Amino acid sequence: VQLQASGGGLGQDGGSLRLSCAPSGRTVNSYGMGWFRQAPGKDREFVAAITWNSGRTYYADSVRGRFTISRDGAKRNTVYLQMNSLKPEDTGVYYCAADAKKGFVYGLESAEEYDYWGQGTQVTVSS
């Protein structure tokens, strides 16, 4: 199973970008999907997640109120991350991930929960 993240690029401080994540090749039904990011020299961190059935969302404190995760009702395993009010500290490689387990073990805010990862898309926010 492969996930393809796209939509990254150069954004301005206070600007917006929209990331997309879609499966390519063989697909499985996911029960949750999430976005993580990794800045240079830092560990990968949780950004946002959504449960597929109920659409419940989770956000890191650093992005709550600025970022919105959503799922595509017509395309299974396709999610989006609308990023508004961008800040330079949002710079990093953004990864999408899918949880194929019906019951959550670690929680969608934990990278350990996910079974499949995309290759990442670079987001750079200039001040």
Short mmCIF file of C-alpha atoms in Angstrom, two decimals:
data_model
loop_
_atom_site.label_atom_id
_atom_site.label_comp_id
_atom_site.label_asym_id
_atom_site.label_seq_id
_atom_site.Cartn_x
_atom_site.Cartn_y
_atom_site.Cartn_z
CA VAL A 1 0.00 0.00 0.00
CA GLN A 2 1.39 3.36 -0.97
CA LEU A 3 0.25 6.82 0.00
CA GLN A 4 1.04 9.81 -2.17
CA ALA A 5 1.33 13.18 -0.46
CA SER A 6 1.26 16.31 -2.58
CA GLY A 7 0.66 20.04 -2.40
CA GLY A 8 3.74 21.11 -0.55
CA GLY A 9 5.90 23.98 -1.65
CA LEU A 10 6.88 27.48 -0.63
CA GLY A 11 4.43 29.45 1.44
CA GLN A 12 4.57 32.88 2.97
CA ASP A 13 4.27 33.81 6.61
CA GLY A 14 0.53 34.22 7.13
CA GLY A 15 -0.29 32.44 3.89
CA SER A 16 -1.97 29.15 3.08
CA LEU A 17 -1.18 25.80 1.55
CA ARG A 18 -3.27 22.69 1.04
CA LEU A 19 -1.83 19.21 1.21
CA SER A 20 -3.44 16.12 -0.24
CA CYS A 21 -2.85 12.45 0.49
CA ALA A 22 -4.22 9.71 -1.71
CA PRO A 23 -3.49 6.02 -2.08
CA SER A 24 -1.73 4.63 -5.12
CA GLY A 25 -1.71 1.01 -6.13
CA ARG A 26 -3.27 -1.52 -3.79
CA THR A 27 -5.49 0.05 -1.16
CA VAL A 28 -6.84 -1.04 2.18
CA ASN A 29 -9.61 0.46 4.22
CA SER A 30 -8.19 2.79 6.80
CA TYR A 31 -9.88 3.57 10.08
CA GLY A 32 -7.85 6.65 10.73
CA MET A 33 -5.46 8.87 8.83
CA GLY A 34 -3.01 11.43 10.03
CA TRP A 35 -0.41 14.01 9.16
CA PHE A 36 2.99 14.27 10.79
CA ARG A 37 5.88 16.60 10.07
CA GLN A 38 9.60 16.65 10.60
CA ALA A 39 11.69 19.79 10.70
CA PRO A 40 15.45 19.66 10.07
CA GLY A 41 17.26 18.31 13.10
CA LYS A 42 14.04 17.51 14.95
CA ASP A 43 11.96 14.42 15.58
CA ARG A 44 8.85 13.66 13.61
CA GLU A 45 5.82 15.20 15.33
CA PHE A 46 2.08 14.77 15.15
CA VAL A 47 0.10 17.46 13.30
CA ALA A 48 -3.48 16.27 12.76
CA ALA A 49 -5.57 13.13 12.40
CA ILE A 50 -9.08 12.09 11.52
CA THR A 51 -11.11 8.95 12.10
CA TRP A 52 -12.55 7.64 8.88
CA ASN A 53 -16.02 6.57 10.04
CA SER A 54 -17.02 9.40 12.36
CA GLY A 55 -14.77 12.14 11.07
CA ARG A 56 -13.53 12.98 14.56
CA THR A 57 -10.45 15.18 14.35
CA TYR A 58 -7.36 15.62 16.46
CA TYR A 59 -4.82 18.45 16.32
CA ALA A 60 -1.50 19.33 17.84
CA ASP A 61 -1.73 22.44 19.99
CA SER A 62 0.69 24.23 17.68
CA VAL A 63 -1.67 24.01 14.71
CA ARG A 64 -5.12 23.99 16.28
CA GLY A 65 -7.23 26.80 14.86
CA ARG A 66 -4.94 27.23 11.85
CA PHE A 67 -4.93 23.80 10.19
CA THR A 68 -7.92 21.70 9.18
CA ILE A 69 -7.84 18.02 8.30
CA SER A 70 -10.66 16.59 6.25
CA ARG A 71 -11.48 13.36 4.46
CA ASP A 72 -12.85 12.87 0.99
CA GLY A 73 -16.23 11.18 1.27
CA ALA A 74 -16.03 9.89 -2.26
CA LYS A 75 -12.46 8.60 -2.20
CA ARG A 76 -11.47 6.18 0.50
CA ASN A 77 -8.15 6.89 2.19
CA THR A 78 -7.91 10.38 0.72
CA VAL A 79 -7.38 13.21 3.15
CA TYR A 80 -6.48 16.86 2.98
CA LEU A 81 -4.69 19.28 5.26
CA GLN A 82 -5.66 22.92 4.82
CA MET A 83 -2.95 25.04 6.37
CA ASN A 84 -3.79 28.68 7.04
CA SER A 85 -1.94 31.42 8.88
CA LEU A 86 1.33 29.69 8.13
CA LYS A 87 4.34 30.37 10.30
CA PRO A 88 8.04 29.78 9.59
CA GLU A 89 8.01 27.10 12.30
CA ASP A 90 5.58 25.09 10.16
CA THR A 91 8.47 24.37 7.81
CA GLY A 92 9.27 20.70 7.42
CA VAL A 93 8.55 17.53 5.52
CA TYR A 94 4.92 16.53 5.92
CA TYR A 95 4.00 12.87 5.93
CA CYS A 96 0.57 11.31 5.70
CA ALA A 97 -0.17 7.97 7.26
CA ALA A 98 -2.98 5.43 7.42
CA ASP A 99 -4.11 3.19 10.25
CA ALA A 100 -5.59 -0.05 8.94
CA LYS A 101 -6.50 -1.46 12.35
CA LYS A 102 -10.12 -1.38 13.38
CA GLY A 103 -9.32 -0.68 17.00
CA PHE A 104 -6.88 2.05 17.93
CA VAL A 105 -3.97 0.80 20.00
CA TYR A 106 -1.72 3.81 20.61
CA GLY A 107 -4.07 6.56 19.52
CA LEU A 108 -4.04 8.54 16.30
CA GLU A 109 -1.65 11.09 17.79
CA SER A 110 1.08 8.46 18.01
CA ALA A 111 3.21 7.53 15.01
CA GLU A 112 3.22 3.95 16.28
CA GLU A 113 -0.49 3.69 15.50
CA TYR A 114 -0.02 3.85 11.75
CA ASP A 115 0.58 1.01 9.36
CA TYR A 116 1.33 2.85 6.12
CA TRP A 117 3.21 6.05 5.38
CA GLY A 118 3.58 8.33 2.39
CA GLN A 119 6.89 9.58 1.09
CA GLY A 120 6.53 13.12 2.42
CA THR A 121 6.12 16.52 0.84
CA GLN A 122 8.25 19.54 1.67
CA VAL A 123 6.64 22.66 3.10
CA THR A 124 8.77 25.76 3.46
CA VAL A 125 7.36 28.92 5.00
CA SER A 126 9.32 32.09 4.46
CA SER A 127 9.19 35.00 6.86
#
